[in-house]
PDB file of C-alpha atoms in Angstrom:
ATOM      1  CA  GLY T   2       7.036 -36.378  -3.208  1.00  0.00           C
ATOM      2  CA  SER T   3       4.745 -35.147  -0.251  1.00  0.00           C
ATOM      3  CA  ILE T   4       1.859 -33.088   0.292  1.00  0.00           C
ATOM      4  CA  MET T   5       3.615 -30.625   1.076  1.00  0.00           C
ATOM      5  CA  ASP T   6       5.823 -30.488  -1.512  1.00  0.00           C
ATOM      6  CA  ALA T   7       2.383 -30.750  -4.198  1.00  0.00           C
ATOM      7  CA  VAL T   8       1.033 -27.912  -2.576  1.00  0.00           C
ATOM      8  CA  CYS T   9       4.113 -25.420  -2.462  1.00  0.00           C
ATOM      9  CA  GLY T  10       5.071 -26.903  -6.324  1.00  0.00           C
ATOM     10  CA  LEU T  11       1.209 -25.657  -7.383  1.00  0.00           C
ATOM     11  CA  VAL T  12       1.863 -22.272  -5.626  1.00  0.00           C
ATOM     12  CA  SER T  13       5.105 -21.051  -6.271  1.00  0.00           C
ATOM     13  CA  PRO T  14       4.455 -21.066 -10.735  1.00  0.00           C
ATOM     14  CA  MET T  15       1.102 -19.506 -10.593  1.00  0.00           C
ATOM     15  CA  PRO T  16      -0.394 -16.590 -12.591  1.00  0.00           C
ATOM     16  CA  PRO T  17      -0.350 -13.212 -10.806  1.00  0.00           C
ATOM     17  CA  GLY T  18      -3.794 -12.879 -10.704  1.00  0.00           C
ATOM     18  CA  SER T  19      -4.130 -16.176  -9.207  1.00  0.00           C
ATOM     19  CA  ALA T  20      -1.821 -15.885  -6.667  1.00  0.00           C
ATOM     20  CA  ARG T  21      -3.194 -12.798  -5.707  1.00  0.00           C
ATOM     21  CA  ASP T  22      -6.462 -14.484  -4.619  1.00  0.00           C
ATOM     22  CA  VAL T  23      -5.114 -17.368  -2.519  1.00  0.00           C
ATOM     23  CA  ALA T  24      -2.986 -14.708  -0.763  1.00  0.00           C
ATOM     24  CA  GLU T  25      -6.231 -12.612  -0.092  1.00  0.00           C
ATOM     25  CA  ARG T  26      -8.489 -15.570   0.395  1.00  0.00           C
ATOM     26  CA  GLY T  27      -6.180 -18.434   1.282  1.00  0.00           C
ATOM     27  CA  ILE T  28      -6.202 -21.979   1.091  1.00  0.00           C
ATOM     28  CA  GLN T  29      -9.527 -24.016   1.826  1.00  0.00           C
ATOM     29  CA  LEU T  30      -8.262 -27.964   2.100  1.00  0.00           C
ATOM     30  CA  ALA T  31     -10.576 -30.497   1.268  1.00  0.00           C
ATOM     31  CA  GLY T  32     -11.136 -34.420   1.044  1.00  0.00           C
ATOM     32  CA  GLY T  33      -9.522 -36.703   2.995  1.00  0.00           C
ATOM     33  CA  GLY T  34      -6.112 -35.672   3.851  1.00  0.00           C
ATOM     34  CA  ALA T  35      -7.258 -32.349   5.243  1.00  0.00           C
ATOM     35  CA  GLN T  36      -8.402 -34.549   8.354  1.00  0.00           C
ATOM     36  CA  LEU T  37      -4.464 -34.842   8.800  1.00  0.00           C
ATOM     37  CA  ARG T  38      -3.653 -33.614  12.007  1.00  0.00           C
ATOM     38  CA  GLY T  39      -1.259 -30.210  11.944  1.00  0.00           C
ATOM     39  CA  LEU T  40      -1.358 -29.969   7.901  1.00  0.00           C
ATOM     40  CA  ALA T  41      -2.783 -27.172   8.019  1.00  0.00           C
ATOM     41  CA  ALA T  42      -0.731 -25.293  10.177  1.00  0.00           C
ATOM     42  CA  ARG T  43       2.454 -27.031   8.232  1.00  0.00           C
ATOM     43  CA  LEU T  44       1.144 -25.916   4.915  1.00  0.00           C
ATOM     44  CA  SER T  45       0.499 -22.010   6.105  1.00  0.00           C
ATOM     45  CA  ASP T  46       3.677 -21.799   7.588  1.00  0.00           C
ATOM     46  CA  ALA T  47       5.556 -23.429   4.696  1.00  0.00           C
ATOM     47  CA  THR T  48       3.566 -21.332   1.985  1.00  0.00           C
ATOM     48  CA  GLY T  49       2.868 -18.169   4.202  1.00  0.00           C
ATOM     49  CA  VAL T  50      -0.332 -18.203   3.402  1.00  0.00           C
ATOM     50  CA  GLY T  51      -3.617 -18.615   5.733  1.00  0.00           C
ATOM     51  CA  VAL T  52      -5.050 -22.358   5.167  1.00  0.00           C
ATOM     52  CA  VAL T  53      -8.143 -23.519   6.621  1.00  0.00           C
ATOM     53  CA  VAL T  54     -10.045 -27.030   6.961  1.00  0.00           C
ATOM     54  CA  ALA T  55     -13.199 -27.210   4.809  1.00  0.00           C
ATOM     55  CA  HIS T  56     -16.546 -27.236   7.148  1.00  0.00           C
ATOM     56  CA  ASP T  57     -17.129 -31.462   6.250  1.00  0.00           C
ATOM     57  CA  PRO T  58     -14.184 -31.906   4.512  1.00  0.00           C
ATOM     58  CA  LEU T  59     -15.664 -35.519   3.334  1.00  0.00           C
ATOM     59  CA  ARG T  60     -18.096 -34.330   1.683  1.00  0.00           C
ATOM     60  CA  ALA T  61     -16.881 -31.368   0.586  1.00  0.00           C
ATOM     61  CA  VAL T  62     -15.447 -32.484  -2.408  1.00  0.00           C
ATOM     62  CA  VAL T  63     -18.662 -34.723  -3.583  1.00  0.00           C
ATOM     63  CA  ARG T  64     -20.267 -31.215  -3.098  1.00  0.00           C
ATOM     64  CA  GLY T  65     -17.937 -29.278  -5.387  1.00  0.00           C
ATOM     65  CA  ALA T  66     -17.931 -31.720  -8.325  1.00  0.00           C
ATOM     66  CA  ALA T  67     -21.860 -31.816  -7.854  1.00  0.00           C
ATOM     67  CA  ARG T  68     -21.794 -28.398  -8.463  1.00  0.00           C
ATOM     68  CA  LEU T  69     -19.850 -28.267 -10.809  1.00  0.00           C
ATOM     69  CA  LEU T  70     -21.905 -30.300 -13.221  1.00  0.00           C
ATOM     70  CA  GLU T  71     -25.088 -28.590 -12.656  1.00  0.00           C
ATOM     71  CA  GLU T  72     -23.547 -25.619 -13.750  1.00  0.00           C
ATOM     72  CA  HIS T  73     -21.415 -27.468 -16.659  1.00  0.00           C
ATOM     73  CA  PHE T  74     -24.778 -28.856 -17.613  1.00  0.00           C
ATOM     74  CA  ALA T  75     -27.265 -25.638 -17.152  1.00  0.00           C
ATOM     75  CA  THR T  76     -24.669 -24.005 -19.522  1.00  0.00           C
ATOM     76  CA  LEU T  77     -24.706 -26.773 -22.225  1.00  0.00           C
ATOM     77  CA  ALA T  78     -28.332 -26.817 -21.960  1.00  0.00           C
ATOM     78  CA  GLU T  79     -28.574 -22.569 -22.732  1.00  0.00           C
ATOM     79  CA  ALA T  80     -26.243 -23.073 -25.337  1.00  0.00           C
ATOM     80  CA  ALA T  81     -28.531 -25.946 -26.760  1.00  0.00           C
TER      81      ALA T  81
END
């Protein structure tokens, strides 16, 4: 499978609410694959949805994971 197949495979069976969010907000690419030349345009053509590359895509994944962990631990601390 290719990146195109994987993304299209995720978009197709989405629940209506999630699909609506993707249609309105688009897809944001992060990580090393986001830097592949022409990937955003090809994904946009294949899905019919706007696709953008995150600012500083290599660090975007780390920042997102850190934010998730911070929020998760904050929720655990509140529950204790």
